[in-house]
PDB file of C-alpha atoms in Angstrom:
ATOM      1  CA  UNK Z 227      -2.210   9.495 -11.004  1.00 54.00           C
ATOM      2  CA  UNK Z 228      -4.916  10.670  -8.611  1.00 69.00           C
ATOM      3  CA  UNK Z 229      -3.681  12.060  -5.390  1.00 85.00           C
ATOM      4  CA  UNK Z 230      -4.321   9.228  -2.500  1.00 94.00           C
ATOM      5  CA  UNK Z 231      -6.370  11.287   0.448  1.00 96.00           C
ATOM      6  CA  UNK Z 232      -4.754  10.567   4.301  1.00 97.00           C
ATOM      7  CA  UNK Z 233      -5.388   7.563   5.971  1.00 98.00           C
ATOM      8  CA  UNK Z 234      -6.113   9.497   9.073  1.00 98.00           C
ATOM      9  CA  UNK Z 235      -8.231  12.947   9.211  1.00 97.00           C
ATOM     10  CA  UNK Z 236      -7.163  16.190  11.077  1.00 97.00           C
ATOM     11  CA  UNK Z 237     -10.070  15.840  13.366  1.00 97.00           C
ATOM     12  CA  UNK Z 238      -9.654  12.119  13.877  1.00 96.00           C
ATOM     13  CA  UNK Z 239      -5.592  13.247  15.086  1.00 96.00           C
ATOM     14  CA  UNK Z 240      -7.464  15.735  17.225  1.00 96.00           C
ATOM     15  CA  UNK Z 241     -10.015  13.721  18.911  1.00 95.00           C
ATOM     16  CA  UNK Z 242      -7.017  11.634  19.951  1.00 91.00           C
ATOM     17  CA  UNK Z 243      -4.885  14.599  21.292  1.00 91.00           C
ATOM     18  CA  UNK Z 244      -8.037  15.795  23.314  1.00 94.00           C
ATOM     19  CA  UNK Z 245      -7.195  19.153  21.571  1.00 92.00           C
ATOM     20  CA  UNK Z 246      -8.344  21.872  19.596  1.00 95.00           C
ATOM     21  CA  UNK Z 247      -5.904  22.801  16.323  1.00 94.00           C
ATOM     22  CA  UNK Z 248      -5.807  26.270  15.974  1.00 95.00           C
ATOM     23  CA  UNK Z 249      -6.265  26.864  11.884  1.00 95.00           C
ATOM     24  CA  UNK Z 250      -2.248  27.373  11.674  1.00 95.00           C
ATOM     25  CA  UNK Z 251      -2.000  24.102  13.496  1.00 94.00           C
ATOM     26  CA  UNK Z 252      -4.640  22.250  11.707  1.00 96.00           C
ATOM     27  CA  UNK Z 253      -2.553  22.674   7.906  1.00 95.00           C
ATOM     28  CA  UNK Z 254       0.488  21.685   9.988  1.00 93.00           C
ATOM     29  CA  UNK Z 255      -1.220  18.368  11.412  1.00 95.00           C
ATOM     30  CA  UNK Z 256      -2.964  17.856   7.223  1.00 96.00           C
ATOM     31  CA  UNK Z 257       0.731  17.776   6.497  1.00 95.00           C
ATOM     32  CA  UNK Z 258       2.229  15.636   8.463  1.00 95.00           C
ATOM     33  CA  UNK Z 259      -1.103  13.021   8.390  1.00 97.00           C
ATOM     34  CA  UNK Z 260      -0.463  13.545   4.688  1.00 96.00           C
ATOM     35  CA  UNK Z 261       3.704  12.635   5.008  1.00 95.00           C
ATOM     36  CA  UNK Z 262       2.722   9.573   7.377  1.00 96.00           C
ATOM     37  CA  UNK Z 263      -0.046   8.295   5.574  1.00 98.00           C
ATOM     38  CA  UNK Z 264       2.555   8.231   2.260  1.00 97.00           C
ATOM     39  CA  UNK Z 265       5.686   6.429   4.316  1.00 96.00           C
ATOM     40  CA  UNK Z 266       3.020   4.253   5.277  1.00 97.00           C
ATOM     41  CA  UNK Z 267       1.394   3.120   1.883  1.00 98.00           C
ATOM     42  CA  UNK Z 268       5.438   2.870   0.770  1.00 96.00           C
ATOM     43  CA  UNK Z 269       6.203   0.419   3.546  1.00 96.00           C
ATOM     44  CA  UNK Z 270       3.663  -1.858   2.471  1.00 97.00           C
ATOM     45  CA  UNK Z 271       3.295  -1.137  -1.380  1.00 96.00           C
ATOM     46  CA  UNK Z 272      -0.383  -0.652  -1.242  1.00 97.00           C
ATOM     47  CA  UNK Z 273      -2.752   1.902  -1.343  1.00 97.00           C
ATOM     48  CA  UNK Z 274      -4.665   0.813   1.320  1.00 98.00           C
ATOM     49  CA  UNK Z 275      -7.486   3.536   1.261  1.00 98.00           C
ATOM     50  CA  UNK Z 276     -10.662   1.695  -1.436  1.00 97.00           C
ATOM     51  CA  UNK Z 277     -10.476   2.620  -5.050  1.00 97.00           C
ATOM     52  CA  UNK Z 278     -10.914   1.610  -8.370  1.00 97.00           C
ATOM     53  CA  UNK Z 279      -8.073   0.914 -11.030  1.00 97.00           C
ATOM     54  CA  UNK Z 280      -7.343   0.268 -14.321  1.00 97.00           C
ATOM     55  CA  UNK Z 281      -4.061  -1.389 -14.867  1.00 97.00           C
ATOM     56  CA  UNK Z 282      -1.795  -3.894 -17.373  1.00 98.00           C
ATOM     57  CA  UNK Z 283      -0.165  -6.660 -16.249  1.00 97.00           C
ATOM     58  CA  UNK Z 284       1.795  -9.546 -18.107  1.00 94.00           C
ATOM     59  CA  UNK Z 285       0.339 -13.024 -17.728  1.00 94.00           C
ATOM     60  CA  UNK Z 286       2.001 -15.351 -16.513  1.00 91.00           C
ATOM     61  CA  UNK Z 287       1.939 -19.438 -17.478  1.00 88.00           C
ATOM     62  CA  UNK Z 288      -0.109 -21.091 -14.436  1.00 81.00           C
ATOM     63  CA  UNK Z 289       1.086 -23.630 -12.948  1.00 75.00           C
ATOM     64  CA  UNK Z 290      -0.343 -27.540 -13.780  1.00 67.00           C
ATOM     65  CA  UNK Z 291      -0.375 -28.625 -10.129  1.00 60.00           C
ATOM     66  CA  UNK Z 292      -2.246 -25.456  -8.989  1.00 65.00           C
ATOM     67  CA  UNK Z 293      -4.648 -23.826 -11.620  1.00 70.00           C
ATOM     68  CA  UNK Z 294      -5.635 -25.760 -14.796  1.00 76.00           C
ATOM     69  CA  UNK Z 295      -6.185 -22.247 -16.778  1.00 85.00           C
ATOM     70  CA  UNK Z 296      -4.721 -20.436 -19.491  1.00 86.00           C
ATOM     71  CA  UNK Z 297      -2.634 -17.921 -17.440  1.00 91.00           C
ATOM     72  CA  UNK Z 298      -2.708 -16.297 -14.248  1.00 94.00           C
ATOM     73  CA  UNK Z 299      -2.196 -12.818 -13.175  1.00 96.00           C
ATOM     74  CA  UNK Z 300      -1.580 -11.677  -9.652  1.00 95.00           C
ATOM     75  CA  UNK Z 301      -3.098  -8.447  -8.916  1.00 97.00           C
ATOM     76  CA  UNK Z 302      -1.170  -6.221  -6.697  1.00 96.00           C
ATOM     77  CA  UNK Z 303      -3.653  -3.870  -4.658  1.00 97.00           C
ATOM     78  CA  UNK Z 304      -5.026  -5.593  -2.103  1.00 95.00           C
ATOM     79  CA  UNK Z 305      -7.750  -6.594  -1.091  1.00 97.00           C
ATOM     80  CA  UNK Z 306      -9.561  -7.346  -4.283  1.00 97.00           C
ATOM     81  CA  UNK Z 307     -13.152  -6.491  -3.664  1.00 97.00           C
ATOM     82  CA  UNK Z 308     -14.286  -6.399  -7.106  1.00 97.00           C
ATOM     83  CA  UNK Z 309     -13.023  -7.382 -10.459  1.00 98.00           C
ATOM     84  CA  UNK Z 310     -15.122  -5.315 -13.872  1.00 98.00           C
ATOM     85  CA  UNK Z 311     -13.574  -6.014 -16.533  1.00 98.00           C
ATOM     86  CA  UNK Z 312     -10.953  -7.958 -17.829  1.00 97.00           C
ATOM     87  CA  UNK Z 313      -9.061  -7.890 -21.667  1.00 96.00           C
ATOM     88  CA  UNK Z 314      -6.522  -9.877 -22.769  1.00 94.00           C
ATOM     89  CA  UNK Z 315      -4.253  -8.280 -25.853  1.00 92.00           C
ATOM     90  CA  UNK Z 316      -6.938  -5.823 -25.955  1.00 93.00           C
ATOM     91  CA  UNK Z 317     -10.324  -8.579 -26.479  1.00 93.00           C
ATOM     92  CA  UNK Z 318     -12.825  -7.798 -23.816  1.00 96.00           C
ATOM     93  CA  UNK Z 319     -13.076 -11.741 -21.987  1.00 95.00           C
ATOM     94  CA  UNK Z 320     -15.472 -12.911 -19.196  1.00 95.00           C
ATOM     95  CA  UNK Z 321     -13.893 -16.733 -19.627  1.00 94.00           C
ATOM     96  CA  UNK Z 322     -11.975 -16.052 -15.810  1.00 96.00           C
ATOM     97  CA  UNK Z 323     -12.454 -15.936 -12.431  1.00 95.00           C
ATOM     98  CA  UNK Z 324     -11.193 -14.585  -9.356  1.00 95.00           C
ATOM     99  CA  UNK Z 325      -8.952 -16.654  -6.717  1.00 93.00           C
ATOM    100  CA  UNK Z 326      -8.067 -14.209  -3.861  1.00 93.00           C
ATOM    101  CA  UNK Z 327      -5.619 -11.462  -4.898  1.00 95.00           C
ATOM    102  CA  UNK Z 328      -4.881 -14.040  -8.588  1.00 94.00           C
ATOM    103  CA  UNK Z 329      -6.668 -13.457 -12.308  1.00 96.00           C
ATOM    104  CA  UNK Z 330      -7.291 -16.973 -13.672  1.00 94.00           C
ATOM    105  CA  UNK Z 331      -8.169 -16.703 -17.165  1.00 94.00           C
ATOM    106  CA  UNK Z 332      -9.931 -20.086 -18.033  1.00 89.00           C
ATOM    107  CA  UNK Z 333      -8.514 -21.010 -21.335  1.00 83.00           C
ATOM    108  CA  UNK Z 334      -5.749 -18.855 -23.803  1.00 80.00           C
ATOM    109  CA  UNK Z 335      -3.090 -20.598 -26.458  1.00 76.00           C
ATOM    110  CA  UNK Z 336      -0.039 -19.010 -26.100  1.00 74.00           C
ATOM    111  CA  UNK Z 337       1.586 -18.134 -29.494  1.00 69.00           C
ATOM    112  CA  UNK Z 338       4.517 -20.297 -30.832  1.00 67.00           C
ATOM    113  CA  UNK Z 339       8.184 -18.672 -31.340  1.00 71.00           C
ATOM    114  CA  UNK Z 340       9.327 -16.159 -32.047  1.00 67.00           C
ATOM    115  CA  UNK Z 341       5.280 -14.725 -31.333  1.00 62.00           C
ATOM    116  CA  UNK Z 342       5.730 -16.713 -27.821  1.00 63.00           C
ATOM    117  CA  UNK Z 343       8.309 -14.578 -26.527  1.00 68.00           C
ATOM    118  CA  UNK Z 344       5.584 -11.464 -26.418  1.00 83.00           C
ATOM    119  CA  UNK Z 345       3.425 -12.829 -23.264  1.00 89.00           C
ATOM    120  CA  UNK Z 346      -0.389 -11.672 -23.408  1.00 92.00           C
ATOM    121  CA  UNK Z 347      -0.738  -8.562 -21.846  1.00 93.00           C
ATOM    122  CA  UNK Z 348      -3.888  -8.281 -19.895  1.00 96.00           C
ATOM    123  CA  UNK Z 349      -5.566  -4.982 -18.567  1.00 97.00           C
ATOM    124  CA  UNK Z 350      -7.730  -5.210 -15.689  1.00 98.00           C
ATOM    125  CA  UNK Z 351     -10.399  -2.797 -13.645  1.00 98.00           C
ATOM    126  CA  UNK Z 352     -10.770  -3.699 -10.107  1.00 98.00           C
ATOM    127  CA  UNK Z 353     -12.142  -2.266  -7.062  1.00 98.00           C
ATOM    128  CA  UNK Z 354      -9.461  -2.497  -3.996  1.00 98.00           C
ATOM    129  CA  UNK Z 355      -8.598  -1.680  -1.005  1.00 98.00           C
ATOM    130  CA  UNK Z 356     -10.113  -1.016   2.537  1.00 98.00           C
ATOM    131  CA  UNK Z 357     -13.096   1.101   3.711  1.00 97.00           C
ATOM    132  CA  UNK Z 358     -12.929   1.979   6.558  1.00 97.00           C
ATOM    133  CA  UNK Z 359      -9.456   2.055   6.690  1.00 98.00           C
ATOM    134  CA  UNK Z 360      -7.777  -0.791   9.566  1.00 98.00           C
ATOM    135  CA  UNK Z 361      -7.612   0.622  12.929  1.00 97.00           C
ATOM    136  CA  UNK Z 362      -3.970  -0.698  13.649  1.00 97.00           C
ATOM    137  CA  UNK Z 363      -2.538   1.095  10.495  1.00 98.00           C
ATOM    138  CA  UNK Z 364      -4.291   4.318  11.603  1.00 98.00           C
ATOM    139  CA  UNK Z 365      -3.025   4.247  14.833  1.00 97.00           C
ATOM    140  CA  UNK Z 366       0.079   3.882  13.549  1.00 97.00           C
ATOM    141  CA  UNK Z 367      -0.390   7.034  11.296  1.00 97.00           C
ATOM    142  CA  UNK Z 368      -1.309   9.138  14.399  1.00 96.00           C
ATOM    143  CA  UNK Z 369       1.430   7.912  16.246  1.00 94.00           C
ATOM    144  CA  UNK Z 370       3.957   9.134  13.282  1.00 93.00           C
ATOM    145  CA  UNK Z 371       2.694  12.097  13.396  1.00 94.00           C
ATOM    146  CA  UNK Z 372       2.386  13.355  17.242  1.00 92.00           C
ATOM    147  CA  UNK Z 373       6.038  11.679  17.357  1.00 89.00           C
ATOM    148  CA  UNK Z 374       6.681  15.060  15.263  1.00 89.00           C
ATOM    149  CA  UNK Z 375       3.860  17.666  16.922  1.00 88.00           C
ATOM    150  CA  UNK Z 376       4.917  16.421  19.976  1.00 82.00           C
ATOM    151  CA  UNK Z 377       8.945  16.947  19.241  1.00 71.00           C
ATOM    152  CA  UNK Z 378       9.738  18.260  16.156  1.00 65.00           C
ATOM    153  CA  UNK Z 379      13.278  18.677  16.204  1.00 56.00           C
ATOM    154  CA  UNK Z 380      14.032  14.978  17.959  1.00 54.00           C
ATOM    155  CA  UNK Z 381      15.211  16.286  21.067  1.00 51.00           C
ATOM    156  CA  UNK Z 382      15.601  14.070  24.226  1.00 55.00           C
ATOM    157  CA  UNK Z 383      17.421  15.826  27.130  1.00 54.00           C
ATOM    158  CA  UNK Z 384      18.976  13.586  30.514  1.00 55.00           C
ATOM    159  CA  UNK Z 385      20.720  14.752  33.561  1.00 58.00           C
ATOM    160  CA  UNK Z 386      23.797  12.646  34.030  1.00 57.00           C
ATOM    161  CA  UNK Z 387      25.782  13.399  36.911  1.00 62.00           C
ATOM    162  CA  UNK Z 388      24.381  16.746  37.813  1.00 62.00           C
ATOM    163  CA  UNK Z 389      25.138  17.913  34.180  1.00 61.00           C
ATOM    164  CA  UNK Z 390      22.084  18.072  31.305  1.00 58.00           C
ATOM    165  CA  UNK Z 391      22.831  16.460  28.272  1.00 50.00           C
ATOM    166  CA  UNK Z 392      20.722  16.712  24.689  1.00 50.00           C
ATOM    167  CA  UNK Z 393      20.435  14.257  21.890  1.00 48.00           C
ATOM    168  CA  UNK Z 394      18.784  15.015  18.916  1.00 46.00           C
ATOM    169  CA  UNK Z 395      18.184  11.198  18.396  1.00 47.00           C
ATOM    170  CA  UNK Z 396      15.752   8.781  21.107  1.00 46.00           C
ATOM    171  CA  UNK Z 397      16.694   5.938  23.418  1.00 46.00           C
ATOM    172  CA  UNK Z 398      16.538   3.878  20.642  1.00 47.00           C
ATOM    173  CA  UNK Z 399      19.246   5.021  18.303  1.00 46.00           C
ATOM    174  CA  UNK Z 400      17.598   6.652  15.868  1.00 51.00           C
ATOM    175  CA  UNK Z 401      14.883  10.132  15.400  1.00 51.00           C
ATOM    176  CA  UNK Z 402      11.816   9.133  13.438  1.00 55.00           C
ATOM    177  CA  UNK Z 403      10.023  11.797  12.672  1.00 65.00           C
ATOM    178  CA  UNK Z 404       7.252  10.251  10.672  1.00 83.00           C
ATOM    179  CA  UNK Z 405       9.183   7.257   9.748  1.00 86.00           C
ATOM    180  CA  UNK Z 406       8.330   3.940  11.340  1.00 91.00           C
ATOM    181  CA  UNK Z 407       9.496   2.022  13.964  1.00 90.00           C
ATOM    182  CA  UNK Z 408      10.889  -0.685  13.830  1.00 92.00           C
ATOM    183  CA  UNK Z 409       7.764  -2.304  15.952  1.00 94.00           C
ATOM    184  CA  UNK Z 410       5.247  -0.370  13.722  1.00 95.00           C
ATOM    185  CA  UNK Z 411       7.186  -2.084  10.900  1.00 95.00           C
ATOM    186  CA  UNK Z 412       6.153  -5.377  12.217  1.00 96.00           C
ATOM    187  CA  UNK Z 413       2.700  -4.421  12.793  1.00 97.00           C
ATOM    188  CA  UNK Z 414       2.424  -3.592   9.231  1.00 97.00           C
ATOM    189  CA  UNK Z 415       3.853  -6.148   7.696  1.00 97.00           C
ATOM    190  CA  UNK Z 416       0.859  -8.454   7.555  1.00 96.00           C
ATOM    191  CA  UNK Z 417      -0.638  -5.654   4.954  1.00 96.00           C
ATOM    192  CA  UNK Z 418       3.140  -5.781   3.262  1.00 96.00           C
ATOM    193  CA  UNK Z 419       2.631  -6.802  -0.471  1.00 90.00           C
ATOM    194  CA  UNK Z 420       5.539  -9.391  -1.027  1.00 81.00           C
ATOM    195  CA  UNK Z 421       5.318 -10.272  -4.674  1.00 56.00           C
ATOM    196  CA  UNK Z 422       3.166  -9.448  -7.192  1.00 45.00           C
ATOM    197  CA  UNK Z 423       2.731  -9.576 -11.307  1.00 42.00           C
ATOM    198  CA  UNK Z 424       5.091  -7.351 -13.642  1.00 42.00           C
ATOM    199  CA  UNK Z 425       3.079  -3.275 -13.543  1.00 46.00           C
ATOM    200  CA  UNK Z 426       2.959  -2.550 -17.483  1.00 44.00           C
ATOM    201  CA  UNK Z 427       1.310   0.851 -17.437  1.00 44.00           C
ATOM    202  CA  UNK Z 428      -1.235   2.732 -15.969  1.00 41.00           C
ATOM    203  CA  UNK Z 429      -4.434   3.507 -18.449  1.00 39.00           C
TER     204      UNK Z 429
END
């Protein structure tokens, strides 16, 4: 599997900072763009930056009240900006079409038992993903990882009663690092994938 670049650059972190990495600081600051921008594509189960994939799903019946088709198959990198190709138990097929993120494919007879059991496997090339990449899920990136340039060891430090106390965990309970918030959770859930079709293999 190809490595997935950062969602955020080291000069893009910089221009935000208003600083100048030294060459030391600029492999620290790949690093942790690199660290964010994968607990960031886990959150949400996608990988956000635009590509093109190859991949086999298992179709699915479609539902009577919603697609009149042979069988549907959800793909799961979103969005879907273009679909190439499409084959169904390995035929090449242009009888489908596109609805949103779902594979409609127009008309298939699904074998009889005991055959019927083995659902048609369908393999797919499709262009995904965003380019540029959102501005709200790269600020959230940057954030993650000043949290850790900033303070790398967690520390917060408060005077109570003339005496100096040190947590290595914030106000809120918990050090992140470059883990999410709990707010930057909920600004990334509208990229979230929620469902999707049954991942067969990668080609």
């Amino acid at each position: 599997m190809a490595v997935l670049p950062s969602l955020v650059t080291v000069a893009d972190l910089a221009a935000l900072l208003g600083r100048t990495f030294t060459p030391q600081q600029e492999l620290q600051a790949q690093a942790l763009l690199d660290q964010a921008s994968s607990v960031v594509r886990a959150y949400v189960r996608q990988d956000i930056t635009r590509a093109t994939t190859t991949d086999t799903f298992t179709m699915r019946r479609a539902d009577p009240l919603l697609h009149r088709c042979g069988g549907v198959v959800t793909l799961p990198q979103r969005p879907v900006v273009d679909i190439a190709s499409v084959e169904v138990n390995g035929t090449a097929t242009s009888d489908w079409w596109q609805d949103g993120s779902d594979l409609l494919v127009r008309a298939w007879s699904w074998d009889q038992p005991p055959a019927a059991h083995r659902a048609p496997q369908v393999t797919v090339t499709y262009t995904h993903g965003w380019d540029p990449v959102p501005g709200d899920i790269q600020a959230i990136v940057m954030q993650a990882t000043n949290r850790v340039i900033v303070n790398p060891s967690g520390i917060r430090s408060e005077t109570v009663g003339g005496e100096s106390v040190t947590y290595l965990i914030p106000a809120v309970g918990e050090y992140l690092g470059v883990l999410l918030s709990r707010t930057e959770q909920k600004v990334l859930d509208r990229y979230r994938l929620t469902a999707a079709s049954v991942r067969v293999r990668d080609c």
